[in-house]
Amino acid sequence: MRIAELPREQFEGYKLVFTYDSTAYYDLKIRATKNVFALEFVRTPSPPIHKEFEAHLFAPHWDDPHAYGLWDGNRLVAIMEVTPENWNNRLRITNLFVQEGYRRRGFGTLLMTRAREIARAQGRRALILETQSCNSGAIAFYLSQGLTFMGFNACEYSNQDAQNHEVRMEMGCFL
């Protein structure tokens, strides 16, 4: 397997179709008093959840994105896109995609290792990414990679994110 940078002129707009299935979500519980805001995400079993959404490489809202691909022969099987957040000196993973049939074979780990290498080479203080509280498989993978919970947004996708068990979670690590 080889990781190669994907040329922007060739891959700009390249469509990624993300799909995942989950049998658990992290339920957001918030307690607020005059002096305390307390929150927790509680892993909760659920009936099967199936999600599918699209993203495109080199989206115009990212500053200076770079994409990397893992190839199996001539077949592109895994992709990672990163973009610097210069204002706070972090490197954000904007897309991490592994084709079905290639999952759980180390491709995500190779790309995460590459992301850390890029972040360190750029002198970044942290590596960060977004996932959803209903994507328990991705959360387990990120935890296995040494990432931890860094924050959340309870109304990123709709006004009912918490009720829908699909809260934006930020996960990352300090470098």
JSON list of C-alpha atoms in Angstrom, two decimals:
[
{"chain": "A", "resi": 1, "resn": "MET", "atom": "CA", "xyz": [0.00, 0.00, 0.00]},
{"chain": "A", "resi": 2, "resn": "ARG", "atom": "CA", "xyz": [1.20, 3.47, -0.74]},
{"chain": "A", "resi": 3, "resn": "ILE", "atom": "CA", "xyz": [-0.05, 6.85, 0.43]},
{"chain": "A", "resi": 4, "resn": "ALA", "atom": "CA", "xyz": [0.16, 9.56, -2.20]},
{"chain": "A", "resi": 5, "resn": "GLU", "atom": "CA", "xyz": [-0.96, 13.16, -2.23]},
{"chain": "A", "resi": 6, "resn": "LEU", "atom": "CA", "xyz": [-3.97, 13.62, -4.49]},
{"chain": "A", "resi": 7, "resn": "PRO", "atom": "CA", "xyz": [-3.48, 16.52, -6.92]},
{"chain": "A", "resi": 8, "resn": "ARG", "atom": "CA", "xyz": [-6.08, 19.22, -6.41]},
{"chain": "A", "resi": 9, "resn": "GLU", "atom": "CA", "xyz": [-6.48, 19.82, -10.15]},
{"chain": "A", "resi": 10, "resn": "GLN", "atom": "CA", "xyz": [-7.43, 16.15, -10.62]},
{"chain": "A", "resi": 11, "resn": "PHE", "atom": "CA", "xyz": [-9.49, 15.52, -7.46]},
{"chain": "A", "resi": 12, "resn": "GLU", "atom": "CA", "xyz": [-11.25, 18.82, -6.75]},
{"chain": "A", "resi": 13, "resn": "GLY", "atom": "CA", "xyz": [-14.93, 18.02, -6.30]},
{"chain": "A", "resi": 14, "resn": "TYR", "atom": "CA", "xyz": [-14.28, 14.27, -6.02]},
{"chain": "A", "resi": 15, "resn": "LYS", "atom": "CA", "xyz": [-17.39, 12.84, -4.36]},
{"chain": "A", "resi": 16, "resn": "LEU", "atom": "CA", "xyz": [-17.15, 10.74, -1.23]},
{"chain": "A", "resi": 17, "resn": "VAL", "atom": "CA", "xyz": [-20.25, 8.81, -0.17]},
{"chain": "A", "resi": 18, "resn": "PHE", "atom": "CA", "xyz": [-19.98, 8.04, 3.53]},
{"chain": "A", "resi": 19, "resn": "THR", "atom": "CA", "xyz": [-22.08, 5.21, 4.92]},
{"chain": "A", "resi": 20, "resn": "TYR", "atom": "CA", "xyz": [-22.08, 3.64, 8.33]},
{"chain": "A", "resi": 21, "resn": "ASP", "atom": "CA", "xyz": [-24.21, 1.44, 10.52]},
{"chain": "A", "resi": 22, "resn": "SER", "atom": "CA", "xyz": [-24.35, 1.63, 14.28]},
{"chain": "A", "resi": 23, "resn": "THR", "atom": "CA", "xyz": [-26.15, -0.13, 17.10]},
{"chain": "A", "resi": 24, "resn": "ALA", "atom": "CA", "xyz": [-25.34, 2.53, 19.69]},
{"chain": "A", "resi": 25, "resn": "TYR", "atom": "CA", "xyz": [-25.19, 6.28, 20.06]},
{"chain": "A", "resi": 26, "resn": "TYR", "atom": "CA", "xyz": [-23.76, 8.64, 22.65]},
{"chain": "A", "resi": 27, "resn": "ASP", "atom": "CA", "xyz": [-26.71, 10.31, 24.34]},
{"chain": "A", "resi": 28, "resn": "LEU", "atom": "CA", "xyz": [-26.03, 13.91, 25.35]},
{"chain": "A", "resi": 29, "resn": "LYS", "atom": "CA", "xyz": [-27.12, 14.69, 28.88]},
{"chain": "A", "resi": 30, "resn": "ILE", "atom": "CA", "xyz": [-26.83, 18.30, 30.08]},
{"chain": "A", "resi": 31, "resn": "ARG", "atom": "CA", "xyz": [-27.44, 19.58, 33.58]},
{"chain": "A", "resi": 32, "resn": "ALA", "atom": "CA", "xyz": [-27.44, 23.32, 34.08]},
{"chain": "A", "resi": 33, "resn": "THR", "atom": "CA", "xyz": [-27.72, 25.26, 37.32]},
{"chain": "A", "resi": 34, "resn": "LYS", "atom": "CA", "xyz": [-26.83, 28.81, 38.22]},
{"chain": "A", "resi": 35, "resn": "ASN", "atom": "CA", "xyz": [-23.21, 27.81, 38.94]},
{"chain": "A", "resi": 36, "resn": "VAL", "atom": "CA", "xyz": [-22.67, 24.59, 37.00]},
{"chain": "A", "resi": 37, "resn": "PHE", "atom": "CA", "xyz": [-22.93, 23.33, 33.46]},
{"chain": "A", "resi": 38, "resn": "ALA", "atom": "CA", "xyz": [-22.38, 19.59, 33.48]},
{"chain": "A", "resi": 39, "resn": "LEU", "atom": "CA", "xyz": [-22.58, 17.34, 30.49]},
{"chain": "A", "resi": 40, "resn": "GLU", "atom": "CA", "xyz": [-21.91, 13.78, 29.59]},
{"chain": "A", "resi": 41, "resn": "PHE", "atom": "CA", "xyz": [-22.24, 11.59, 26.55]},
{"chain": "A", "resi": 42, "resn": "VAL", "atom": "CA", "xyz": [-23.59, 8.21, 27.61]},
{"chain": "A", "resi": 43, "resn": "ARG", "atom": "CA", "xyz": [-23.09, 5.28, 25.22]},
{"chain": "A", "resi": 44, "resn": "THR", "atom": "CA", "xyz": [-26.57, 3.87, 24.71]},
{"chain": "A", "resi": 45, "resn": "PRO", "atom": "CA", "xyz": [-27.55, 0.74, 22.74]},
{"chain": "A", "resi": 46, "resn": "SER", "atom": "CA", "xyz": [-30.07, 1.39, 19.99]},
{"chain": "A", "resi": 47, "resn": "PRO", "atom": "CA", "xyz": [-31.90, -0.32, 17.17]},
{"chain": "A", "resi": 48, "resn": "PRO", "atom": "CA", "xyz": [-29.72, -0.38, 14.04]},
{"chain": "A", "resi": 49, "resn": "ILE", "atom": "CA", "xyz": [-28.90, 3.08, 12.71]},
{"chain": "A", "resi": 50, "resn": "HIS", "atom": "CA", "xyz": [-27.92, 3.55, 9.06]},
{"chain": "A", "resi": 51, "resn": "LYS", "atom": "CA", "xyz": [-26.48, 6.86, 7.87]},
{"chain": "A", "resi": 52, "resn": "GLU", "atom": "CA", "xyz": [-25.36, 8.03, 4.46]},
{"chain": "A", "resi": 53, "resn": "PHE", "atom": "CA", "xyz": [-24.08, 11.43, 3.40]},
{"chain": "A", "resi": 54, "resn": "GLU", "atom": "CA", "xyz": [-21.86, 13.01, 0.77]},
{"chain": "A", "resi": 55, "resn": "ALA", "atom": "CA", "xyz": [-18.79, 15.20, 0.91]},
{"chain": "A", "resi": 56, "resn": "HIS", "atom": "CA", "xyz": [-16.49, 16.53, -1.78]},
{"chain": "A", "resi": 57, "resn": "LEU", "atom": "CA", "xyz": [-12.73, 16.93, -1.73]},
{"chain": "A", "resi": 58, "resn": "PHE", "atom": "CA", "xyz": [-11.25, 20.42, -1.82]},
{"chain": "A", "resi": 59, "resn": "ALA", "atom": "CA", "xyz": [-14.52, 22.13, -0.85]},
{"chain": "A", "resi": 60, "resn": "PRO", "atom": "CA", "xyz": [-14.22, 25.91, -1.25]},
{"chain": "A", "resi": 61, "resn": "HIS", "atom": "CA", "xyz": [-14.90, 26.64, 2.44]},
{"chain": "A", "resi": 62, "resn": "TRP", "atom": "CA", "xyz": [-11.63, 24.95, 3.52]},
{"chain": "A", "resi": 63, "resn": "ASP", "atom": "CA", "xyz": [-8.40, 26.96, 3.58]},
{"chain": "A", "resi": 64, "resn": "ASP", "atom": "CA", "xyz": [-5.56, 25.22, 1.74]},
{"chain": "A", "resi": 65, "resn": "PRO", "atom": "CA", "xyz": [-6.81, 21.63, 1.95]},
{"chain": "A", "resi": 66, "resn": "HIS", "atom": "CA", "xyz": [-4.58, 18.70, 0.99]},
{"chain": "A", "resi": 67, "resn": "ALA", "atom": "CA", "xyz": [-5.84, 15.20, 0.24]},
{"chain": "A", "resi": 68, "resn": "TYR", "atom": "CA", "xyz": [-4.03, 11.87, 0.44]},
{"chain": "A", "resi": 69, "resn": "GLY", "atom": "CA", "xyz": [-5.04, 8.53, -0.94]},
{"chain": "A", "resi": 70, "resn": "LEU", "atom": "CA", "xyz": [-4.19, 4.93, -0.22]},
{"chain": "A", "resi": 71, "resn": "TRP", "atom": "CA", "xyz": [-4.05, 2.76, -3.27]},
{"chain": "A", "resi": 72, "resn": "ASP", "atom": "CA", "xyz": [-4.48, -0.97, -3.70]},
{"chain": "A", "resi": 73, "resn": "GLY", "atom": "CA", "xyz": [-2.83, -1.35, -7.08]},
{"chain": "A", "resi": 74, "resn": "ASN", "atom": "CA", "xyz": [-4.68, 1.13, -9.29]},
{"chain": "A", "resi": 75, "resn": "ARG", "atom": "CA", "xyz": [-7.70, 1.33, -7.01]},
{"chain": "A", "resi": 76, "resn": "LEU", "atom": "CA", "xyz": [-8.11, 4.28, -4.64]},
{"chain": "A", "resi": 77, "resn": "VAL", "atom": "CA", "xyz": [-9.42, 2.63, -1.45]},
{"chain": "A", "resi": 78, "resn": "ALA", "atom": "CA", "xyz": [-8.97, 5.22, 1.30]},
{"chain": "A", "resi": 79, "resn": "ILE", "atom": "CA", "xyz": [-8.80, 9.01, 1.39]},
{"chain": "A", "resi": 80, "resn": "MET", "atom": "CA", "xyz": [-7.89, 11.60, 3.99]},
{"chain": "A", "resi": 81, "resn": "GLU", "atom": "CA", "xyz": [-8.20, 15.35, 3.57]},
{"chain": "A", "resi": 82, "resn": "VAL", "atom": "CA", "xyz": [-6.63, 17.81, 5.98]},
{"chain": "A", "resi": 83, "resn": "THR", "atom": "CA", "xyz": [-6.65, 21.57, 6.25]},
{"chain": "A", "resi": 84, "resn": "PRO", "atom": "CA", "xyz": [-4.68, 23.89, 8.50]},
{"chain": "A", "resi": 85, "resn": "GLU", "atom": "CA", "xyz": [-6.48, 26.03, 11.01]},
{"chain": "A", "resi": 86, "resn": "ASN", "atom": "CA", "xyz": [-3.89, 28.78, 11.19]},
{"chain": "A", "resi": 87, "resn": "TRP", "atom": "CA", "xyz": [-5.82, 30.99, 13.59]},
{"chain": "A", "resi": 88, "resn": "ASN", "atom": "CA", "xyz": [-5.50, 28.38, 16.37]},
{"chain": "A", "resi": 89, "resn": "ASN", "atom": "CA", "xyz": [-2.57, 26.33, 15.01]},
{"chain": "A", "resi": 90, "resn": "ARG", "atom": "CA", "xyz": [-4.40, 23.04, 14.61]},
{"chain": "A", "resi": 91, "resn": "LEU", "atom": "CA", "xyz": [-4.61, 20.60, 11.73]},
{"chain": "A", "resi": 92, "resn": "ARG", "atom": "CA", "xyz": [-8.17, 19.52, 10.97]},
{"chain": "A", "resi": 93, "resn": "ILE", "atom": "CA", "xyz": [-8.99, 16.22, 9.31]},
{"chain": "A", "resi": 94, "resn": "THR", "atom": "CA", "xyz": [-11.90, 17.24, 7.11]},
{"chain": "A", "resi": 95, "resn": "ASN", "atom": "CA", "xyz": [-12.50, 13.84, 5.52]},
{"chain": "A", "resi": 96, "resn": "LEU", "atom": "CA", "xyz": [-11.41, 10.34, 6.44]},
{"chain": "A", "resi": 97, "resn": "PHE", "atom": "CA", "xyz": [-12.87, 7.71, 4.14]},
{"chain": "A", "resi": 98, "resn": "VAL", "atom": "CA", "xyz": [-12.20, 4.00, 3.74]},
{"chain": "A", "resi": 99, "resn": "GLN", "atom": "CA", "xyz": [-14.11, 2.00, 1.10]},
{"chain": "A", "resi": 100, "resn": "GLU", "atom": "CA", "xyz": [-16.34, -0.78, 2.37]},
{"chain": "A", "resi": 101, "resn": "GLY", "atom": "CA", "xyz": [-14.46, -4.03, 2.01]},
{"chain": "A", "resi": 102, "resn": "TYR", "atom": "CA", "xyz": [-11.24, -2.31, 3.08]},
{"chain": "A", "resi": 103, "resn": "ARG", "atom": "CA", "xyz": [-12.40, -1.28, 6.55]},
{"chain": "A", "resi": 104, "resn": "ARG", "atom": "CA", "xyz": [-10.79, -2.82, 9.65]},
{"chain": "A", "resi": 105, "resn": "ARG", "atom": "CA", "xyz": [-7.65, -3.64, 7.69]},
{"chain": "A", "resi": 106, "resn": "GLY", "atom": "CA", "xyz": [-5.38, -0.84, 8.95]},
{"chain": "A", "resi": 107, "resn": "PHE", "atom": "CA", "xyz": [-6.01, 1.78, 6.26]},
{"chain": "A", "resi": 108, "resn": "GLY", "atom": "CA", "xyz": [-7.55, 4.28, 8.67]},
{"chain": "A", "resi": 109, "resn": "THR", "atom": "CA", "xyz": [-4.62, 3.80, 11.04]},
{"chain": "A", "resi": 110, "resn": "LEU", "atom": "CA", "xyz": [-2.15, 4.48, 8.22]},
{"chain": "A", "resi": 111, "resn": "LEU", "atom": "CA", "xyz": [-3.97, 7.69, 7.32]},
{"chain": "A", "resi": 112, "resn": "MET", "atom": "CA", "xyz": [-4.19, 8.81, 10.96]},
{"chain": "A", "resi": 113, "resn": "THR", "atom": "CA", "xyz": [-0.45, 8.21, 11.32]},
{"chain": "A", "resi": 114, "resn": "ARG", "atom": "CA", "xyz": [0.11, 10.34, 8.21]},
{"chain": "A", "resi": 115, "resn": "ALA", "atom": "CA", "xyz": [-2.09, 13.10, 9.64]},
{"chain": "A", "resi": 116, "resn": "ARG", "atom": "CA", "xyz": [0.03, 13.21, 12.80]},
{"chain": "A", "resi": 117, "resn": "GLU", "atom": "CA", "xyz": [3.21, 13.34, 10.70]},
{"chain": "A", "resi": 118, "resn": "ILE", "atom": "CA", "xyz": [1.84, 16.26, 8.69]},
{"chain": "A", "resi": 119, "resn": "ALA", "atom": "CA", "xyz": [0.69, 18.10, 11.82]},
{"chain": "A", "resi": 120, "resn": "ARG", "atom": "CA", "xyz": [4.07, 17.68, 13.52]},
{"chain": "A", "resi": 121, "resn": "ALA", "atom": "CA", "xyz": [5.98, 18.71, 10.39]},
{"chain": "A", "resi": 122, "resn": "GLN", "atom": "CA", "xyz": [3.88, 21.88, 10.27]},
{"chain": "A", "resi": 123, "resn": "GLY", "atom": "CA", "xyz": [4.45, 22.57, 13.97]},
{"chain": "A", "resi": 124, "resn": "ARG", "atom": "CA", "xyz": [0.74, 22.27, 14.82]},
{"chain": "A", "resi": 125, "resn": "ARG", "atom": "CA", "xyz": [-0.30, 22.07, 18.46]},
{"chain": "A", "resi": 126, "resn": "ALA", "atom": "CA", "xyz": [-3.24, 19.70, 17.90]},
{"chain": "A", "resi": 127, "resn": "LEU", "atom": "CA", "xyz": [-5.00, 17.39, 15.48]},
{"chain": "A", "resi": 128, "resn": "ILE", "atom": "CA", "xyz": [-8.81, 17.56, 15.40]},
{"chain": "A", "resi": 129, "resn": "LEU", "atom": "CA", "xyz": [-11.79, 16.18, 13.50]},
{"chain": "A", "resi": 130, "resn": "GLU", "atom": "CA", "xyz": [-15.57, 16.05, 13.58]},
{"chain": "A", "resi": 131, "resn": "THR", "atom": "CA", "xyz": [-17.79, 13.02, 14.03]},
{"chain": "A", "resi": 132, "resn": "GLN", "atom": "CA", "xyz": [-21.35, 12.41, 15.12]},
{"chain": "A", "resi": 133, "resn": "SER", "atom": "CA", "xyz": [-22.58, 11.00, 18.42]},
{"chain": "A", "resi": 134, "resn": "CYS", "atom": "CA", "xyz": [-24.45, 8.25, 16.55]},
{"chain": "A", "resi": 135, "resn": "ASN", "atom": "CA", "xyz": [-21.29, 7.00, 14.78]},
{"chain": "A", "resi": 136, "resn": "SER", "atom": "CA", "xyz": [-20.14, 4.69, 17.56]},
{"chain": "A", "resi": 137, "resn": "GLY", "atom": "CA", "xyz": [-17.78, 2.76, 15.24]},
{"chain": "A", "resi": 138, "resn": "ALA", "atom": "CA", "xyz": [-15.90, 5.90, 14.26]},
{"chain": "A", "resi": 139, "resn": "ILE", "atom": "CA", "xyz": [-15.76, 7.06, 17.88]},
{"chain": "A", "resi": 140, "resn": "ALA", "atom": "CA", "xyz": [-14.27, 3.70, 18.92]},
{"chain": "A", "resi": 141, "resn": "PHE", "atom": "CA", "xyz": [-11.71, 3.96, 16.12]},
{"chain": "A", "resi": 142, "resn": "TYR", "atom": "CA", "xyz": [-10.70, 7.52, 17.06]},
{"chain": "A", "resi": 143, "resn": "LEU", "atom": "CA", "xyz": [-10.34, 6.53, 20.70]},
{"chain": "A", "resi": 144, "resn": "SER", "atom": "CA", "xyz": [-8.10, 3.62, 19.63]},
{"chain": "A", "resi": 145, "resn": "GLN", "atom": "CA", "xyz": [-5.97, 6.17, 17.76]},
{"chain": "A", "resi": 146, "resn": "GLY", "atom": "CA", "xyz": [-5.39, 8.22, 20.91]},
{"chain": "A", "resi": 147, "resn": "LEU", "atom": "CA", "xyz": [-7.95, 10.93, 20.19]},
{"chain": "A", "resi": 148, "resn": "THR", "atom": "CA", "xyz": [-10.23, 12.15, 22.93]},
{"chain": "A", "resi": 149, "resn": "PHE", "atom": "CA", "xyz": [-13.41, 14.20, 23.25]},
{"chain": "A", "resi": 150, "resn": "MET", "atom": "CA", "xyz": [-12.62, 17.89, 22.73]},
{"chain": "A", "resi": 151, "resn": "GLY", "atom": "CA", "xyz": [-16.03, 19.54, 22.36]},
{"chain": "A", "resi": 152, "resn": "PHE", "atom": "CA", "xyz": [-19.44, 19.46, 20.76]},
{"chain": "A", "resi": 153, "resn": "ASN", "atom": "CA", "xyz": [-22.14, 21.46, 19.01]},
{"chain": "A", "resi": 154, "resn": "ALA", "atom": "CA", "xyz": [-25.69, 20.47, 19.90]},
{"chain": "A", "resi": 155, "resn": "CYS", "atom": "CA", "xyz": [-27.27, 22.33, 16.95]},
{"chain": "A", "resi": 156, "resn": "GLU", "atom": "CA", "xyz": [-24.81, 21.82, 14.07]},
{"chain": "A", "resi": 157, "resn": "TYR", "atom": "CA", "xyz": [-27.09, 19.85, 11.76]},
{"chain": "A", "resi": 158, "resn": "SER", "atom": "CA", "xyz": [-30.59, 20.78, 12.99]},
{"chain": "A", "resi": 159, "resn": "ASN", "atom": "CA", "xyz": [-32.41, 22.17, 16.00]},
{"chain": "A", "resi": 160, "resn": "GLN", "atom": "CA", "xyz": [-33.10, 18.59, 17.12]},
{"chain": "A", "resi": 161, "resn": "ASP", "atom": "CA", "xyz": [-29.56, 17.14, 17.07]},
{"chain": "A", "resi": 162, "resn": "ALA", "atom": "CA", "xyz": [-29.69, 15.98, 20.70]},
{"chain": "A", "resi": 163, "resn": "GLN", "atom": "CA", "xyz": [-33.14, 14.45, 20.29]},
{"chain": "A", "resi": 164, "resn": "ASN", "atom": "CA", "xyz": [-31.96, 12.79, 17.04]},
{"chain": "A", "resi": 165, "resn": "HIS", "atom": "CA", "xyz": [-28.84, 11.45, 18.82]},
{"chain": "A", "resi": 166, "resn": "GLU", "atom": "CA", "xyz": [-26.70, 13.07, 16.12]},
{"chain": "A", "resi": 167, "resn": "VAL", "atom": "CA", "xyz": [-24.66, 15.70, 17.94]},
{"chain": "A", "resi": 168, "resn": "ARG", "atom": "CA", "xyz": [-21.48, 17.03, 16.36]},
{"chain": "A", "resi": 169, "resn": "MET", "atom": "CA", "xyz": [-18.56, 15.82, 18.46]},
{"chain": "A", "resi": 170, "resn": "GLU", "atom": "CA", "xyz": [-15.03, 17.19, 18.11]},
{"chain": "A", "resi": 171, "resn": "MET", "atom": "CA", "xyz": [-12.31, 14.66, 18.82]},
{"chain": "A", "resi": 172, "resn": "GLY", "atom": "CA", "xyz": [-8.61, 15.31, 18.77]},
{"chain": "A", "resi": 173, "resn": "CYS", "atom": "CA", "xyz": [-5.26, 15.11, 20.44]},
{"chain": "A", "resi": 174, "resn": "PHE", "atom": "CA", "xyz": [-2.52, 17.49, 21.49]},
{"chain": "A", "resi": 175, "resn": "LEU", "atom": "CA", "xyz": [0.81, 17.04, 19.75]}
]
